[in-house]
JSON list of C-alpha atoms and ligand atoms in Angstrom, two decimals:
[
{"chain": "T", "resi": 1, "resn": "MET", "atom": "CA", "xyz": [133.88, 113.33, 60.35]},
{"chain": "T", "resi": 2, "resn": "HIS", "atom": "CA", "xyz": [132.49, 111.84, 57.17]},
{"chain": "T", "resi": 3, "resn": "GLU", "atom": "CA", "xyz": [131.84, 115.14, 55.41]},
{"chain": "T", "resi": 4, "resn": "LEU", "atom": "CA", "xyz": [135.36, 116.36, 56.11]},
{"chain": "T", "resi": 5, "resn": "SER", "atom": "CA", "xyz": [136.90, 113.56, 54.04]},
{"chain": "T", "resi": 6, "resn": "ILE", "atom": "CA", "xyz": [134.26, 114.04, 51.34]},
{"chain": "T", "resi": 7, "resn": "CYS", "atom": "CA", "xyz": [135.04, 117.72, 51.21]},
{"chain": "T", "resi": 8, "resn": "GLN", "atom": "CA", "xyz": [138.76, 116.96, 51.07]},
{"chain": "T", "resi": 9, "resn": "GLY", "atom": "CA", "xyz": [138.05, 114.60, 48.16]},
{"chain": "T", "resi": 10, "resn": "ILE", "atom": "CA", "xyz": [136.14, 117.31, 46.31]},
{"chain": "T", "resi": 11, "resn": "VAL", "atom": "CA", "xyz": [138.98, 119.79, 46.74]},
{"chain": "T", "resi": 12, "resn": "ASP", "atom": "CA", "xyz": [141.58, 117.20, 45.65]},
{"chain": "T", "resi": 13, "resn": "SER", "atom": "CA", "xyz": [139.54, 116.33, 42.55]},
{"chain": "T", "resi": 14, "resn": "VAL", "atom": "CA", "xyz": [139.14, 119.98, 41.61]},
{"chain": "T", "resi": 15, "resn": "CYS", "atom": "CA", "xyz": [142.88, 120.59, 41.98]},
{"chain": "T", "resi": 16, "resn": "GLU", "atom": "CA", "xyz": [143.62, 117.55, 39.84]},
{"chain": "T", "resi": 17, "resn": "ALA", "atom": "CA", "xyz": [141.08, 118.46, 37.17]},
{"chain": "T", "resi": 18, "resn": "VAL", "atom": "CA", "xyz": [142.21, 122.08, 37.03]},
{"chain": "T", "resi": 19, "resn": "PRO", "atom": "CA", "xyz": [146.00, 122.03, 36.93]},
{"chain": "T", "resi": 20, "resn": "GLU", "atom": "CA", "xyz": [146.42, 125.77, 36.84]},
{"chain": "T", "resi": 21, "resn": "GLY", "atom": "CA", "xyz": [144.61, 129.01, 37.52]},
{"chain": "T", "resi": 22, "resn": "LYS", "atom": "CA", "xyz": [142.64, 130.17, 40.48]},
{"chain": "T", "resi": 23, "resn": "VAL", "atom": "CA", "xyz": [139.38, 128.39, 41.15]},
{"chain": "T", "resi": 24, "resn": "LEU", "atom": "CA", "xyz": [136.53, 130.87, 41.64]},
{"chain": "T", "resi": 25, "resn": "GLY", "atom": "CA", "xyz": [133.63, 128.55, 42.09]},
{"chain": "T", "resi": 26, "resn": "VAL", "atom": "CA", "xyz": [132.74, 124.90, 42.43]},
{"chain": "T", "resi": 27, "resn": "THR", "atom": "CA", "xyz": [129.31, 123.42, 41.83]},
{"chain": "T", "resi": 28, "resn": "VAL", "atom": "CA", "xyz": [128.66, 120.08, 43.48]},
{"chain": "T", "resi": 29, "resn": "GLU", "atom": "CA", "xyz": [125.59, 117.87, 43.12]},
{"chain": "T", "resi": 30, "resn": "ILE", "atom": "CA", "xyz": [124.58, 116.12, 46.29]},
{"chain": "T", "resi": 31, "resn": "GLY", "atom": "CA", "xyz": [121.80, 113.59, 46.12]},
{"chain": "T", "resi": 32, "resn": "ARG", "atom": "CA", "xyz": [119.37, 113.36, 49.01]},
{"chain": "T", "resi": 33, "resn": "LEU", "atom": "CA", "xyz": [120.05, 109.65, 49.26]},
{"chain": "T", "resi": 34, "resn": "SER", "atom": "CA", "xyz": [123.82, 110.02, 49.22]},
{"chain": "T", "resi": 35, "resn": "GLY", "atom": "CA", "xyz": [123.99, 110.24, 52.99]},
{"chain": "T", "resi": 36, "resn": "VAL", "atom": "CA", "xyz": [125.96, 113.46, 52.69]},
{"chain": "T", "resi": 37, "resn": "VAL", "atom": "CA", "xyz": [124.73, 116.50, 54.59]},
{"chain": "T", "resi": 38, "resn": "PRO", "atom": "CA", "xyz": [125.12, 119.60, 52.37]},
{"chain": "T", "resi": 39, "resn": "ASP", "atom": "CA", "xyz": [125.43, 121.97, 55.33]},
{"chain": "T", "resi": 40, "resn": "ALA", "atom": "CA", "xyz": [128.27, 119.91, 56.76]},
{"chain": "T", "resi": 41, "resn": "VAL", "atom": "CA", "xyz": [130.11, 119.99, 53.43]},
{"chain": "T", "resi": 42, "resn": "ARG", "atom": "CA", "xyz": [129.62, 123.74, 53.30]},
{"chain": "T", "resi": 43, "resn": "PHE", "atom": "CA", "xyz": [130.94, 124.01, 56.82]},
{"chain": "T", "resi": 44, "resn": "CYS", "atom": "CA", "xyz": [134.09, 122.01, 55.97]},
{"chain": "T", "resi": 45, "resn": "PHE", "atom": "CA", "xyz": [134.75, 123.70, 52.65]},
{"chain": "T", "resi": 46, "resn": "ASP", "atom": "CA", "xyz": [136.68, 126.71, 53.98]},
{"chain": "T", "resi": 47, "resn": "ALA", "atom": "CA", "xyz": [138.98, 124.55, 56.08]},
{"chain": "T", "resi": 48, "resn": "CYS", "atom": "CA", "xyz": [139.59, 122.09, 53.24]},
{"chain": "T", "resi": 49, "resn": "THR", "atom": "CA", "xyz": [140.39, 124.75, 50.68]},
{"chain": "T", "resi": 50, "resn": "ARG", "atom": "CA", "xyz": [142.79, 126.71, 52.88]},
{"chain": "T", "resi": 51, "resn": "GLY", "atom": "CA", "xyz": [146.22, 126.87, 51.28]},
{"chain": "T", "resi": 52, "resn": "THR", "atom": "CA", "xyz": [144.99, 125.39, 47.98]},
{"chain": "T", "resi": 53, "resn": "ARG", "atom": "CA", "xyz": [144.08, 127.04, 44.69]},
{"chain": "T", "resi": 54, "resn": "VAL", "atom": "CA", "xyz": [140.47, 126.54, 45.65]},
{"chain": "T", "resi": 55, "resn": "GLU", "atom": "CA", "xyz": [140.77, 128.84, 48.64]},
{"chain": "T", "resi": 56, "resn": "GLY", "atom": "CA", "xyz": [138.14, 131.57, 48.58]},
{"chain": "T", "resi": 57, "resn": "ALA", "atom": "CA", "xyz": [136.10, 129.82, 45.88]},
{"chain": "T", "resi": 58, "resn": "ARG", "atom": "CA", "xyz": [132.34, 129.91, 46.00]},
{"chain": "T", "resi": 59, "resn": "LEU", "atom": "CA", "xyz": [130.68, 126.60, 46.74]},
{"chain": "T", "resi": 60, "resn": "ASP", "atom": "CA", "xyz": [127.33, 125.95, 45.08]},
{"chain": "T", "resi": 61, "resn": "ILE", "atom": "CA", "xyz": [125.48, 122.86, 46.14]},
{"chain": "T", "resi": 62, "resn": "VAL", "atom": "CA", "xyz": [122.78, 121.44, 43.90]},
{"chain": "T", "resi": 63, "resn": "ASP", "atom": "CA", "xyz": [120.27, 119.38, 45.77]},
{"chain": "T", "resi": 64, "resn": "VAL", "atom": "CA", "xyz": [119.25, 116.27, 43.80]},
{"chain": "T", "resi": 65, "resn": "PRO", "atom": "CA", "xyz": [115.93, 114.78, 44.93]},
{"chain": "T", "resi": 66, "resn": "GLY", "atom": "CA", "xyz": [115.62, 111.03, 45.16]},
{"chain": "T", "resi": 67, "resn": "ARG", "atom": "CA", "xyz": [113.77, 109.04, 42.56]},
{"chain": "T", "resi": 68, "resn": "GLY", "atom": "CA", "xyz": [113.20, 105.32, 42.42]},
{"chain": "T", "resi": 69, "resn": "ARG", "atom": "CA", "xyz": [111.30, 102.62, 40.57]},
{"chain": "T", "resi": 70, "resn": "CYS", "atom": "CA", "xyz": [109.44, 99.73, 42.02]},
{"chain": "T", "resi": 71, "resn": "GLY", "atom": "CA", "xyz": [110.73, 96.39, 40.75]},
{"chain": "T", "resi": 72, "resn": "SER", "atom": "CA", "xyz": [107.33, 94.86, 41.17]},
{"chain": "T", "resi": 73, "resn": "CYS", "atom": "CA", "xyz": [104.77, 97.26, 39.69]},
{"chain": "T", "resi": 74, "resn": "GLU", "atom": "CA", "xyz": [107.30, 99.44, 37.79]},
{"chain": "T", "resi": 75, "resn": "ARG", "atom": "CA", "xyz": [105.86, 102.59, 39.26]},
{"chain": "T", "resi": 76, "resn": "ALA", "atom": "CA", "xyz": [108.27, 105.54, 39.50]},
{"chain": "T", "resi": 77, "resn": "LEU", "atom": "CA", "xyz": [108.31, 107.25, 42.87]},
{"chain": "T", "resi": 78, "resn": "ASP", "atom": "CA", "xyz": [109.93, 110.14, 44.67]},
{"chain": "T", "resi": 79, "resn": "VAL", "atom": "CA", "xyz": [112.19, 108.65, 47.28]},
{"chain": "T", "resi": 80, "resn": "ASP", "atom": "CA", "xyz": [113.49, 110.51, 50.30]},
{"chain": "T", "resi": 81, "resn": "ALA", "atom": "CA", "xyz": [114.78, 107.61, 52.34]},
{"chain": "T", "resi": 82, "resn": "LEU", "atom": "CA", "xyz": [116.92, 104.62, 51.45]},
{"chain": "T", "resi": 83, "resn": "VAL", "atom": "CA", "xyz": [114.31, 102.23, 52.75]},
{"chain": "T", "resi": 84, "resn": "MET", "atom": "CA", "xyz": [110.89, 103.04, 51.40]},
{"chain": "T", "resi": 85, "resn": "ARG", "atom": "CA", "xyz": [107.93, 100.94, 50.50]},
{"chain": "T", "resi": 86, "resn": "CYS", "atom": "CA", "xyz": [106.02, 101.30, 47.25]},
{"chain": "T", "resi": 87, "resn": "PRO", "atom": "CA", "xyz": [102.26, 101.76, 47.63]},
{"chain": "T", "resi": 88, "resn": "CYS", "atom": "CA", "xyz": [101.90, 98.27, 46.12]},
{"chain": "T", "resi": 89, "resn": "GLY", "atom": "CA", "xyz": [103.69, 96.89, 49.19]},
{"chain": "T", "resi": 90, "resn": "ASN", "atom": "CA", "xyz": [107.06, 96.09, 47.65]},
{"chain": "T", "resi": 91, "resn": "PRO", "atom": "CA", "xyz": [109.88, 97.49, 49.83]},
{"chain": "T", "resi": 92, "resn": "PHE", "atom": "CA", "xyz": [112.58, 97.04, 47.22]},
{"chain": "T", "resi": 93, "resn": "LEU", "atom": "CA", "xyz": [112.91, 100.08, 45.07]},
{"chain": "T", "resi": 94, "resn": "GLU", "atom": "CA", "xyz": [115.55, 100.52, 42.45]},
{"chain": "T", "resi": 95, "resn": "ILE", "atom": "CA", "xyz": [117.16, 103.90, 43.08]},
{"chain": "T", "resi": 96, "resn": "LEU", "atom": "CA", "xyz": [117.33, 105.87, 39.84]},
{"chain": "T", "resi": 97, "resn": "ARG", "atom": "CA", "xyz": [118.54, 109.17, 41.17]},
{"chain": "T", "resi": 98, "resn": "GLY", "atom": "CA", "xyz": [119.56, 110.79, 44.43]},
{"chain": "T", "resi": 99, "resn": "ARG", "atom": "CA", "xyz": [122.82, 109.04, 45.28]},
{"chain": "T", "resi": 100, "resn": "GLU", "atom": "CA", "xyz": [124.92, 111.54, 43.37]},
{"chain": "T", "resi": 101, "resn": "LEU", "atom": "CA", "xyz": [127.95, 113.12, 44.82]},
{"chain": "T", "resi": 102, "resn": "ARG", "atom": "CA", "xyz": [129.72, 114.76, 41.95]},
{"chain": "T", "resi": 103, "resn": "ILE", "atom": "CA", "xyz": [131.33, 117.91, 40.78]},
{"chain": "T", "resi": 104, "resn": "ARG", "atom": "CA", "xyz": [129.12, 119.46, 38.13]},
{"chain": "T", "resi": 105, "resn": "SER", "atom": "CA", "xyz": [131.30, 122.38, 37.16]},
{"chain": "T", "resi": 106, "resn": "VAL", "atom": "CA", "xyz": [134.30, 124.40, 38.16]},
{"chain": "T", "resi": 107, "resn": "GLU", "atom": "CA", "xyz": [134.77, 128.08, 37.42]},
{"chain": "T", "resi": 108, "resn": "VAL", "atom": "CA", "xyz": [138.37, 129.04, 36.83]},
{"chain": "T", "resi": 109, "resn": "ASN", "atom": "CA", "xyz": [139.93, 132.45, 36.47]},
{"chain": "J", "resi": 1, "resn": "ZN", "atom": "ZN1", "xyz": [105.18, 98.86, 43.42]}
]
């Protein structure tokens, strides 16, 4: 499962970034265009953290809405799908935001 390896990656990164101490909370930004399902990450989190210093930590997921710009008319648009057509007819939007998958902060004891 895709989200399982993503979740494992998050836990590994946290452990690397925080060499000591107990991790109490992790805040992760997940863009709506990232293809990652927040609920699935949440579901995997407990299993992935078991036996690590992240075990028992709170997982906060920040939902990042998609935003894009039309290369033709330069209009900025809210984007909720990877393929979306601008009202001017141009289907090629430059994605400005929404593909994020990153750790925003880690709370350590
Ligand atoms: Zn346009």
